[in-house]
Amino acid sequence: MGKTIAEKILSNHSGRDAKAGDIVIADLDFMIGQDGTSGVAIDSFRKMNAKKVADPSKIAIIIDHSSPSPNEGVSAIHKKIREFTKEQGIKLYDIGCGVCHQLTPEQGHVVPGNLVIGADSHTCTYGAINVFSTGIGSTDLAAGMISGKLWFKVPETMKVVYKGKLPKGIYSKDLILNLIGKIGADGATYLALELYGEALDEMSVDARFTISNMAIECGAKVGLMAADKKVLDWVAKHSNKKPNPQTADKDATYKQVVEIDVTKLEPQIAKPHQVDNTCGVSEVAGTPIQQGLIGTCTNGRLEDFQIAAKILKGKKVNKDCRLIVAPASKDIMMEMIKDGTYQSLIESGAVAVTPGCGPCVGTHNGVPSDGENVISTANRNFLGRMGNRNAFIYLGSPATVAASVIEGKIADPRKYL
Amino acid sequence: MKGKAWKFGNNIDTDLIIPARYLNTSDPDELAKYAMLDADPEWVDKMKKGDFIVAGENFGCGSSREHAPIALKAAGVSAVIAKSFARIFYRNAINIGLPIMESPEAAEEIKEGDEVEVDITSGTIKDLTTGQTYKAQPFPKFMQKIIDQGGLINYLKATLKTA
């Protein structure tokens, strides 16, 4: 019987013929932690009486969730991480380097066919480059660091096919929001996604990361895509590791197949306070907005800022509104500076913060006030997510956020294109 | 284990269980002060050690933060009974030794304030207020071994010793 991409990658790493439902112990190619979760992972590592990690070259810890530190408690955690990485010879990405899910592929740590874990739920991002990568907790990360292995239940797979060419003003963010709205916040719990379609083939690898990044928002373990020429070229540019791309067999078994016609979509919005609470932008257009956020591991890449800058060019952020931009990495920030995107956004009234997660996860750098509405390119709009349980978060594409901050209310970006 | 039931809805995410702004420590007792804060800011003061959380579908969705089950355990939650659990929370809870029980019927029928008695080993949930008994989904064998050891840390310590 044929195999899915998930079954193939888990078979290759466990040395057995793994099928959905099997529990396997598999060799890890890479693992990451961030400053929100690594403190507990280091505690667990010590409690397990471990002295040395199995292979320091397969681990990176990234300080991104509160970067630079907003308070003493976080500073103590950062210090603990710096000491641990030094002691173990582990690669540390300190404040200002960027968000873990940009850095891990961008800095060449993972390539197609790899098996990767991360103590962060959005580790599923690298599925866009054919990596089986999934979020786990701190104690699992500690176990992985010590042994170089982890146990997995081989997931069943849901196949998603995006049909047709993308209309103008519709982006990868709209495609994934639409899917999550359709199948629900637990629509793919315990499942792997395999995503296909003309719309995906035509978009850049950076745009594809947005889709895989949000696989967890419908409960999926990973959001896998095939490694086409675009992926292999992208990977060759960022890594000297050897890719081992995996494709699904024609007779692979899928739990469910979902088809989405992209040609009829309008820009999508996730309304407060759940990501699956989606609608077309027309339903909420005109809702007053006090803050916009463009950035995060979902939509903080060069292309995202270029789209926003183009819409904002020659215009200003509305006087009753603020716009925060947070590039996903230092390299992206440097590219933005080089091509004028950074200056252009600042001229329009945007406020740029350190590459990192702060505003999205509510640790600092843009906590909204009571009763305020925020429109954001992030992946979550949970109650309290941005640091205040009395604020309201709407999610949309960078284009939708750019159009909305011009008007000071939720707006359809297509009239600006 | 006996205690009072506290009801929560569907899709209780880990930001509601412990907001990221309180992840500035890994001390369980400190984290416990903020357990369920954004779901119900007064809950920590109302609940008593030994009480149960009874919730709907997809409990613990969202972030991978292990602080979520750690905070609930340290607050004194005996077990979380839910219609279903999100994948990462499920695994984290087992790894750190917070009992979780999947039973759609119990999660539906138990009412806030009901006295609940639970036997983890047999997976039996008793609503003492109504007299109803429920059976939770059994764990896969491999996971049961981790649960029996009280979590992954003890399990690995024990495995390393016998290896």
Coordinates of C-alpha atoms in Angstrom, one line a residue:
Chain A
M1 CA 0.0 0.0 0.0
G2 CA 1.2 3.5 -0.8
K3 CA 2.5 6.0 1.7
T4 CA 1.9 9.6 2.6
I5 CA 4.7 12.1 3.0
A6 CA 4.4 11.8 6.8
E7 CA 4.6 8.0 6.7
K8 CA 7.7 8.1 4.5
I9 CA 9.6 10.6 6.6
L10 CA 8.7 8.8 9.9
S11 CA 9.7 5.4 8.2
N12 CA 13.0 6.8 7.1
H13 CA 13.8 8.1 10.6
S14 CA 12.7 5.0 12.6
G15 CA 14.1 2.3 10.4
R16 CA 10.8 0.5 10.0
D17 CA 7.9 0.4 7.7
A18 CA 5.7 2.9 9.6
K19 CA 2.0 3.3 8.9
A20 CA -0.6 5.7 10.3
G21 CA -1.4 4.7 13.8
D22 CA 2.0 3.1 14.6
I23 CA 4.1 4.5 17.4
V24 CA 7.7 4.8 16.4
I25 CA 10.9 6.0 18.0
A26 CA 12.6 8.2 15.5
D27 CA 16.0 9.9 15.0
L28 CA 15.7 13.7 15.0
D29 CA 17.5 15.8 12.4
F30 CA 17.1 19.1 14.3
M31 CA 15.3 20.6 17.3
I32 CA 14.7 24.1 18.6
G33 CA 13.5 25.8 21.7
Q34 CA 12.6 29.5 22.3
D35 CA 12.8 31.7 25.4
G36 CA 9.2 31.0 26.4
T37 CA 9.7 27.2 26.6
S38 CA 13.5 26.6 26.9
G39 CA 13.7 27.5 30.6
V40 CA 11.4 24.6 31.5
A41 CA 13.3 22.4 29.0
I42 CA 16.6 23.2 30.8
D43 CA 14.9 22.4 34.2
S44 CA 13.7 19.1 32.8
F45 CA 17.2 18.3 31.3
R46 CA 18.7 18.8 34.8
K47 CA 15.9 16.8 36.5
M48 CA 16.7 13.9 34.2
N49 CA 20.2 14.0 35.5
A50 CA 21.6 14.6 32.0
K51 CA 25.0 16.0 31.6
K52 CA 25.5 16.3 27.9
V53 CA 23.1 16.8 24.9
A54 CA 23.4 14.0 22.3
D55 CA 24.6 16.2 19.5
P56 CA 24.8 20.0 20.0
S57 CA 25.0 20.6 16.2
K58 CA 21.4 19.4 15.9
I59 CA 20.0 22.0 18.4
A60 CA 19.3 25.7 18.3
I61 CA 17.7 27.9 21.0
I62 CA 16.3 31.2 19.9
I63 CA 15.5 34.2 22.1
D64 CA 12.5 35.7 20.3
H65 CA 9.4 35.7 22.5
S66 CA 10.5 38.6 24.7
S67 CA 13.4 40.2 22.9
P68 CA 15.0 42.3 24.3
S69 CA 13.8 41.3 27.8
P70 CA 11.0 43.4 29.1
N71 CA 11.4 42.4 32.8
E72 CA 13.7 40.8 35.4
G73 CA 11.9 37.4 35.3
V74 CA 12.5 37.1 31.6
S75 CA 16.1 38.4 31.9
A76 CA 16.8 35.5 34.4
I77 CA 15.4 33.0 31.8
H78 CA 17.5 34.6 29.1
K79 CA 20.6 34.3 31.3
K80 CA 19.8 30.6 32.0
I81 CA 19.5 30.0 28.3
R82 CA 22.8 31.8 27.5
E83 CA 24.6 29.8 30.1
F84 CA 23.1 26.5 29.0
T85 CA 23.9 27.0 25.3
K86 CA 27.5 28.0 26.1
E87 CA 27.9 25.0 28.5
Q88 CA 26.5 22.5 25.9
G89 CA 28.0 24.2 22.7
I90 CA 24.5 24.7 21.3
K91 CA 23.8 27.4 18.7
L92 CA 22.1 30.4 20.3
Y93 CA 20.3 33.1 18.4
D94 CA 20.2 36.0 20.8
I95 CA 18.0 39.0 20.9
G96 CA 17.4 40.7 17.6
C97 CA 18.2 37.7 15.4
G98 CA 14.5 37.0 14.7
V99 CA 11.7 34.5 15.2
C100 CA 12.6 30.8 15.5
H101 CA 10.4 29.7 12.6
Q102 CA 12.1 32.1 10.2
L103 CA 15.6 31.5 11.4
T104 CA 15.5 27.7 11.4
P105 CA 14.9 27.3 7.6
E106 CA 16.6 30.7 6.7
Q107 CA 19.8 29.8 8.4
G108 CA 19.9 26.4 6.7
H109 CA 19.2 24.2 9.7
V110 CA 16.5 22.1 8.0
V111 CA 16.1 20.7 4.5
P112 CA 13.4 18.6 2.7
G113 CA 12.9 15.1 4.1
N114 CA 14.1 16.1 7.6
L115 CA 12.4 15.2 10.9
V116 CA 12.3 18.2 13.3
I117 CA 10.8 19.1 16.6
G118 CA 10.4 22.4 18.3
A119 CA 9.2 23.6 21.7
D120 CA 6.8 26.0 20.0
S121 CA 3.5 25.1 18.4
H122 CA 4.3 26.8 15.1
T123 CA 7.2 24.5 14.4
C124 CA 4.9 23.1 11.7
T125 CA 6.0 26.0 9.5
Y126 CA 8.8 24.0 7.8
G127 CA 6.3 21.6 6.2
A128 CA 6.3 24.2 3.4
I129 CA 9.8 22.9 2.5
N130 CA 8.9 19.2 2.9
V131 CA 10.1 18.9 6.4
F132 CA 8.1 16.9 8.9
S133 CA 8.3 19.4 11.8
T134 CA 6.0 19.6 14.7
G135 CA 5.5 21.4 18.0
I136 CA 6.1 19.6 21.3
G137 CA 6.5 20.7 24.9
S138 CA 9.6 21.4 27.0
T139 CA 10.0 18.0 28.5
D140 CA 9.8 16.3 25.1
L141 CA 12.5 18.8 23.9
A142 CA 14.7 17.8 26.9
A143 CA 14.2 14.1 26.0
G144 CA 15.1 14.9 22.4
M145 CA 18.2 16.8 23.4
I146 CA 19.4 14.0 25.6
S147 CA 18.8 11.1 23.3
G148 CA 18.6 12.6 19.8
K149 CA 15.3 10.7 19.4
L150 CA 11.6 11.1 20.2
W151 CA 8.5 8.9 20.0
F152 CA 5.8 9.8 17.5
K153 CA 2.4 8.4 16.7
V154 CA 2.4 8.3 12.9
P155 CA -0.5 10.5 11.9
E156 CA -3.2 9.9 9.4
T157 CA -3.2 12.6 6.6
M158 CA -5.8 15.0 5.4
K159 CA -5.2 16.1 1.8
V160 CA -6.0 19.7 0.9
V161 CA -6.2 20.8 -2.8
Y162 CA -6.4 24.5 -3.6
K163 CA -8.0 24.6 -7.1
G164 CA -7.6 27.4 -9.6
K165 CA -5.4 30.5 -9.9
L166 CA -5.2 33.1 -7.1
P167 CA -7.3 36.2 -7.9
K168 CA -5.8 39.6 -7.4
G169 CA -5.7 40.6 -3.7
I170 CA -5.9 37.0 -2.4
Y171 CA -2.8 35.7 -0.7
S172 CA -1.6 32.6 1.0
K173 CA -3.0 34.0 4.3
D174 CA -6.5 34.1 2.9
L175 CA -6.2 30.5 1.8
I176 CA -5.2 29.1 5.2
L177 CA -7.7 31.2 7.1
N178 CA -10.4 29.9 4.7
L179 CA -9.4 26.3 5.3
I180 CA -9.3 26.7 9.1
G181 CA -12.8 28.4 9.0
K182 CA -14.0 25.5 6.9
I183 CA -12.7 22.5 9.0
G184 CA -12.6 24.2 12.5
A185 CA -10.0 24.7 15.2
D186 CA -9.9 20.9 15.8
G187 CA -10.7 19.9 12.2
A188 CA -7.3 18.2 11.7
T189 CA -6.3 17.3 15.3
Y190 CA -3.8 14.5 15.4
L191 CA -3.6 14.6 11.5
A192 CA -0.9 15.7 9.1
L193 CA -1.9 18.0 6.3
E194 CA -0.6 17.5 2.7
L195 CA -1.3 20.7 0.7
Y196 CA -1.4 20.9 -3.1
G197 CA -2.7 22.9 -6.0
E198 CA -2.0 25.3 -8.8
A199 CA -2.4 28.3 -6.4
L200 CA 0.4 26.9 -4.2
D201 CA 2.6 26.0 -7.2
E202 CA 2.5 29.6 -8.4
M203 CA 3.3 31.2 -5.1
S204 CA 6.7 31.9 -3.6
V205 CA 8.2 29.6 -0.9
D206 CA 7.9 32.6 1.5
A207 CA 4.2 32.7 0.9
R208 CA 3.9 29.0 1.4
F209 CA 5.5 29.2 4.9
T210 CA 2.4 31.3 5.9
I211 CA 0.1 28.3 5.1
S212 CA 2.2 25.7 6.9
N213 CA 2.7 28.0 9.8
M214 CA -1.0 28.0 10.6
A215 CA -1.5 24.2 10.2
I216 CA -1.6 24.0 14.0
E217 CA -4.6 26.4 14.1
C218 CA -6.8 23.6 12.8
G219 CA -5.0 21.1 15.2
A220 CA -2.7 19.6 12.5
K221 CA 0.6 18.1 13.5
V222 CA 2.4 19.4 10.4
G223 CA 1.4 21.1 7.1
L224 CA 3.4 19.3 4.4
M225 CA 4.0 20.4 0.8
A226 CA 6.0 18.8 -2.0
A227 CA 9.5 20.0 -2.7
D228 CA 9.2 21.4 -6.2
K229 CA 12.0 23.3 -8.0
K230 CA 11.2 26.5 -6.1
V231 CA 11.7 24.8 -2.8
L232 CA 14.9 23.1 -3.9
D233 CA 16.3 26.4 -5.2
W234 CA 15.3 28.1 -2.0
V235 CA 16.9 25.5 0.2
A236 CA 20.1 25.4 -1.9
K237 CA 20.4 29.2 -1.3
H238 CA 20.1 28.8 2.5
S239 CA 21.7 25.5 3.4
N240 CA 24.5 23.2 2.5
K241 CA 22.8 20.2 4.0
K242 CA 21.6 17.5 1.5
P243 CA 17.9 17.4 0.9
N244 CA 16.0 14.1 0.7
P245 CA 12.6 15.2 -0.7
Q246 CA 9.7 12.9 -0.1
T247 CA 6.5 12.6 -2.2
A248 CA 3.3 10.8 -1.5
D249 CA 2.6 7.6 -3.4
K250 CA -0.3 7.7 -5.8
D251 CA -2.2 5.1 -3.8
A252 CA -1.5 6.7 -0.4
T253 CA -4.4 6.5 2.0
Y254 CA -6.0 9.8 3.2
K255 CA -8.4 10.2 6.1
Q256 CA -10.1 13.0 4.2
V257 CA -9.7 15.1 1.1
V258 CA -10.7 18.8 1.1
E259 CA -10.9 20.8 -2.1
I260 CA -11.1 24.6 -2.1
D261 CA -11.8 26.7 -5.2
V262 CA -9.6 29.8 -4.7
T263 CA -11.0 31.7 -7.7
K264 CA -14.2 32.7 -5.8
L265 CA -12.5 33.7 -2.5
E266 CA -12.6 37.2 -1.1
P267 CA -9.9 38.4 1.4
Q268 CA -10.5 36.5 4.6
I269 CA -10.7 37.7 8.2
A270 CA -10.6 35.7 11.5
K271 CA -12.8 37.5 14.0
P272 CA -12.2 37.5 17.7
H273 CA -11.5 35.3 19.6
Q274 CA -10.9 32.1 17.6
V275 CA -8.9 31.6 14.4
D276 CA -11.7 29.4 12.9
N277 CA -14.2 32.3 13.3
T278 CA -13.6 33.4 9.8
C279 CA -15.5 35.5 7.2
G280 CA -15.0 37.4 4.0
V281 CA -13.7 41.0 4.6
S282 CA -17.0 42.5 3.4
E283 CA -18.8 41.2 6.5
V284 CA -16.6 43.2 8.9
A285 CA -15.5 46.1 6.6
G286 CA -15.9 49.4 8.4
T287 CA -15.1 48.0 11.9
P288 CA -12.9 50.7 13.6
I289 CA -9.3 49.7 14.2
Q290 CA -6.9 51.3 16.7
Q291 CA -3.8 49.2 15.9
G292 CA -2.3 47.2 13.0
L293 CA 0.5 44.6 13.2
I294 CA 2.4 43.3 10.2
G295 CA 5.0 40.7 11.0
T296 CA 5.4 37.5 13.1
C297 CA 6.4 34.0 11.9
T298 CA 3.2 33.9 9.8
N299 CA 3.6 37.1 7.7
G300 CA 6.9 38.8 8.6
R301 CA 8.8 38.1 5.4
L302 CA 10.2 40.5 2.8
E303 CA 7.3 39.9 0.3
D304 CA 4.8 40.6 3.1
F305 CA 6.3 44.0 3.8
Q306 CA 6.7 44.8 0.1
I307 CA 2.9 44.2 -0.4
A308 CA 2.1 46.4 2.5
A309 CA 4.5 49.2 1.5
K310 CA 3.1 49.2 -2.0
I311 CA -0.4 49.8 -0.6
L312 CA 0.8 52.4 1.9
K313 CA 3.1 54.2 -0.6
G314 CA 2.3 58.0 -0.6
K315 CA -0.3 57.4 2.1
K316 CA -0.3 57.7 5.9
V317 CA -1.5 55.4 8.7
N318 CA -4.8 56.9 9.9
K319 CA -4.4 59.4 12.7
D320 CA -6.7 57.3 15.0
C321 CA -4.6 54.2 14.4
R322 CA -1.1 52.8 14.9
L323 CA 0.9 50.4 12.7
I324 CA 3.6 48.2 14.2
V325 CA 5.9 46.3 11.9
A326 CA 8.0 43.4 13.2
P327 CA 10.3 41.7 10.6
A328 CA 10.7 37.9 11.2
S329 CA 14.5 38.1 11.1
K330 CA 17.4 40.4 11.0
D331 CA 18.2 39.3 7.5
I332 CA 14.7 40.3 6.4
M333 CA 15.1 43.6 8.1
M334 CA 18.4 44.2 6.3
E335 CA 16.8 43.3 3.0
M336 CA 13.9 45.7 3.7
I337 CA 16.5 48.5 4.5
K338 CA 18.3 47.7 1.2
D339 CA 15.3 47.8 -1.0
G340 CA 13.7 50.8 0.6
T341 CA 10.7 49.0 2.1
Y342 CA 11.7 49.8 5.6
Q343 CA 12.0 53.5 4.9
S344 CA 8.8 53.6 2.9
L345 CA 6.8 52.0 5.8
I346 CA 8.3 54.3 8.4
E347 CA 7.5 57.3 6.2
S348 CA 3.9 56.2 6.1
G349 CA 3.8 56.2 9.9
A350 CA 4.7 52.6 10.8
V351 CA 6.6 51.9 14.0
A352 CA 9.3 49.2 13.6
V353 CA 10.2 47.0 16.5
T354 CA 13.0 44.4 17.0
P355 CA 12.6 41.2 14.9
G356 CA 10.8 38.9 17.3
C357 CA 7.4 37.7 18.6
G358 CA 6.6 40.4 21.3
P359 CA 3.5 42.0 20.0
C360 CA 1.9 38.8 18.6
V361 CA 2.3 36.9 21.9
G362 CA 1.6 39.8 24.2
T363 CA 4.8 39.9 26.1
H364 CA 5.6 43.6 25.1
N365 CA 6.0 45.9 22.1
G366 CA 2.4 46.8 21.5
V367 CA -0.1 45.6 24.1
P368 CA -3.6 47.0 23.1
S369 CA -5.8 48.8 25.6
D370 CA -9.3 47.9 26.9
G371 CA -11.9 47.9 24.1
E372 CA -9.4 48.4 21.3
N373 CA -9.6 46.5 18.0
V374 CA -6.4 45.2 16.4
I375 CA -5.9 43.9 12.9
S376 CA -2.9 41.6 12.7
T377 CA -1.1 39.3 10.3
A378 CA -0.3 36.9 13.2
N379 CA -1.6 33.4 13.5
R380 CA -3.7 33.7 16.7
N381 CA -6.5 36.0 17.9
F382 CA -7.2 34.3 21.2
L383 CA -8.6 36.3 24.0
G384 CA -5.7 38.0 25.8
R385 CA -3.2 36.9 23.1
M386 CA -1.7 40.3 22.6
G387 CA -1.5 40.9 26.4
N388 CA -5.0 42.3 27.2
R389 CA -8.1 40.1 27.6
N390 CA -10.3 43.2 27.0
A391 CA -9.0 43.8 23.5
F392 CA -10.3 42.3 20.2
I393 CA -8.0 40.8 17.5
Y394 CA -8.8 40.4 13.9
L395 CA -6.5 38.4 11.6
G396 CA -5.9 39.1 7.9
S397 CA -3.2 39.3 5.2
P398 CA -0.6 42.0 5.1
A399 CA -2.5 43.7 2.3
T400 CA -5.7 43.7 4.4
V401 CA -3.8 45.1 7.4
A402 CA -2.2 47.9 5.2
A403 CA -5.6 48.9 3.7
S404 CA -7.2 48.9 7.1
V405 CA -4.7 51.1 8.8
I406 CA -5.0 53.7 6.0
E407 CA -8.7 53.9 6.7
G408 CA -8.7 53.3 10.4
K409 CA -11.2 50.6 9.9
I410 CA -11.2 47.1 8.4
A411 CA -10.9 47.5 4.7
D412 CA -10.9 45.4 1.5
P413 CA -7.3 45.7 0.1
R414 CA -8.4 45.1 -3.5
K415 CA -9.3 48.8 -4.1
Y416 CA -5.7 49.7 -3.4
L417 CA -4.1 47.2 -5.9
Chain B
M1 CA -9.7 11.8 44.1
K2 CA -12.7 13.9 45.0
G3 CA -13.6 17.5 44.3
K4 CA -15.8 20.0 42.7
A5 CA -16.3 20.4 39.0
W6 CA -15.6 23.7 37.2
K7 CA -17.0 23.9 33.7
F8 CA -15.3 25.5 30.7
G9 CA -16.4 25.6 27.1
N10 CA -14.8 24.4 23.8
N11 CA -11.4 25.4 22.5
I12 CA -9.9 26.5 25.8
D13 CA -6.5 27.6 24.5
T14 CA -3.2 27.7 26.3
D15 CA -3.2 31.5 26.2
L16 CA -6.4 31.3 28.4
I17 CA -4.8 28.7 30.6
I18 CA -1.7 30.8 31.2
P19 CA -1.0 34.0 29.2
A20 CA 2.5 34.4 27.7
R21 CA 3.0 37.5 29.8
Y22 CA 3.3 35.3 32.9
L23 CA 5.9 32.9 31.4
N24 CA 8.6 34.9 33.1
T25 CA 9.2 32.1 35.5
S26 CA 9.3 28.3 35.5
D27 CA 8.3 28.0 39.2
P28 CA 5.1 25.9 39.3
D29 CA 3.7 27.7 42.3
E30 CA 4.2 31.1 40.7
L31 CA 2.6 29.9 37.5
A32 CA -0.3 28.5 39.4
K33 CA -1.3 32.0 40.5
Y34 CA -2.3 32.8 36.9
A35 CA -4.0 29.5 36.0
M36 CA -7.0 30.1 33.8
L37 CA -6.6 33.8 34.2
D38 CA -7.8 35.0 30.8
A39 CA -10.7 32.4 30.9
D40 CA -11.9 33.5 34.3
P41 CA -9.8 36.0 36.3
E42 CA -11.3 34.9 39.7
W43 CA -11.1 31.2 39.2
V44 CA -7.8 30.7 41.0
D45 CA -9.3 32.3 44.1
K46 CA -12.6 30.3 43.9
M47 CA -11.2 26.8 43.2
K48 CA -9.9 24.5 45.9
K49 CA -7.1 22.0 45.7
G50 CA -8.5 18.7 44.5
D51 CA -11.1 20.3 42.2
F52 CA -11.7 19.2 38.5
I53 CA -11.8 21.1 35.3
V54 CA -14.6 19.8 33.0
A55 CA -14.4 21.2 29.5
G56 CA -15.6 20.8 25.9
E57 CA -13.7 20.0 22.8
N58 CA -10.1 20.7 21.9
F59 CA -9.0 21.6 25.4
G60 CA -5.5 23.1 25.4
C61 CA -5.3 24.1 21.8
G62 CA -2.8 26.7 20.7
S63 CA 0.7 27.2 22.1
S64 CA 3.0 24.3 23.1
R65 CA 3.8 25.9 26.4
E66 CA 4.2 23.2 29.0
H67 CA 3.5 25.9 31.6
A68 CA -0.2 25.3 30.9
P69 CA -0.5 21.8 32.4
I70 CA 2.2 22.8 35.0
A71 CA 0.1 25.7 36.2
L72 CA -3.1 23.6 36.4
K73 CA -1.3 20.8 38.3
A74 CA 0.3 23.3 40.7
A75 CA -3.0 25.1 41.3
G76 CA -4.2 21.7 42.6
V77 CA -6.4 20.5 39.7
S78 CA -7.0 16.8 40.3
A79 CA -7.7 16.1 36.6
V80 CA -9.0 17.7 33.5
I81 CA -12.0 15.9 32.0
A82 CA -12.8 17.0 28.5
K83 CA -14.7 16.0 25.3
S84 CA -11.3 16.0 23.5
F85 CA -7.8 17.4 23.9
A86 CA -5.5 19.2 21.6
R87 CA -2.5 17.1 20.6
I88 CA 0.4 19.0 22.2
F89 CA -1.4 19.7 25.5
Y90 CA -2.4 16.0 25.7
R91 CA 1.3 15.0 25.4
N92 CA 2.5 17.7 27.7
A93 CA 0.0 16.8 30.4
I94 CA 1.1 13.2 30.3
N95 CA 4.8 14.2 30.3
I96 CA 4.4 16.3 33.5
G97 CA 1.9 14.1 35.2
L98 CA -1.3 16.0 35.1
P99 CA -4.1 13.5 34.9
I100 CA -6.4 14.0 31.8
M101 CA -9.5 12.0 30.9
E102 CA -11.3 12.0 27.6
S103 CA -15.1 11.4 28.0
P104 CA -17.5 13.3 25.8
E105 CA -20.5 12.0 27.9
A106 CA -19.0 13.1 31.3
A107 CA -17.9 16.4 29.9
E108 CA -21.4 17.0 28.6
E109 CA -23.4 15.9 31.6
I110 CA -21.4 17.0 34.6
K111 CA -22.6 20.4 35.8
E112 CA -20.6 23.2 37.4
G113 CA -20.5 22.6 41.2
D114 CA -21.2 18.8 41.0
E115 CA -19.1 16.7 43.3
V116 CA -16.9 14.4 41.2
E117 CA -14.9 11.4 42.1
V118 CA -12.3 9.9 39.8
D119 CA -10.3 6.7 39.7
I120 CA -7.4 7.4 37.3
T121 CA -6.2 3.8 37.1
S122 CA -9.5 2.4 36.0
G123 CA -10.5 5.5 34.1
T124 CA -13.8 5.8 36.1
I125 CA -15.5 9.2 36.6
K126 CA -18.3 9.4 39.1
D127 CA -20.7 12.4 39.4
L128 CA -21.6 12.0 43.1
T129 CA -24.3 14.7 42.8
T130 CA -26.2 12.9 40.1
G131 CA -25.0 9.4 40.7
Q132 CA -23.9 8.9 37.1
T133 CA -20.8 6.9 36.3
Y134 CA -18.6 7.3 33.2
K135 CA -15.7 5.5 31.6
A136 CA -12.8 7.6 30.1
Q137 CA -11.0 6.5 26.9
P138 CA -8.1 4.3 27.8
F139 CA -4.6 5.5 27.0
P140 CA -2.3 3.6 24.5
K141 CA -0.1 1.1 26.3
F142 CA 3.1 3.2 25.7
M143 CA 1.6 6.3 27.2
Q144 CA 0.1 4.4 30.2
K145 CA 3.7 3.4 31.1
I146 CA 4.7 7.1 31.2
I147 CA 1.6 7.9 33.3
D148 CA 2.3 5.1 35.7
Q149 CA 5.8 6.6 36.4
G150 CA 4.2 10.0 37.0
G151 CA 5.6 11.6 33.9
L152 CA 8.3 11.5 31.3
I153 CA 11.2 12.6 33.6
N154 CA 10.6 9.7 36.0
Y155 CA 9.9 7.3 33.1
L156 CA 13.2 8.1 31.4
K157 CA 15.1 7.9 34.7
A158 CA 13.6 4.5 35.3
T159 CA 14.3 3.4 31.7
L160 CA 17.9 4.6 31.8
K161 CA 18.4 2.6 35.0
T162 CA 17.1 -0.6 33.6
A163 CA 18.9 -0.1 30.3

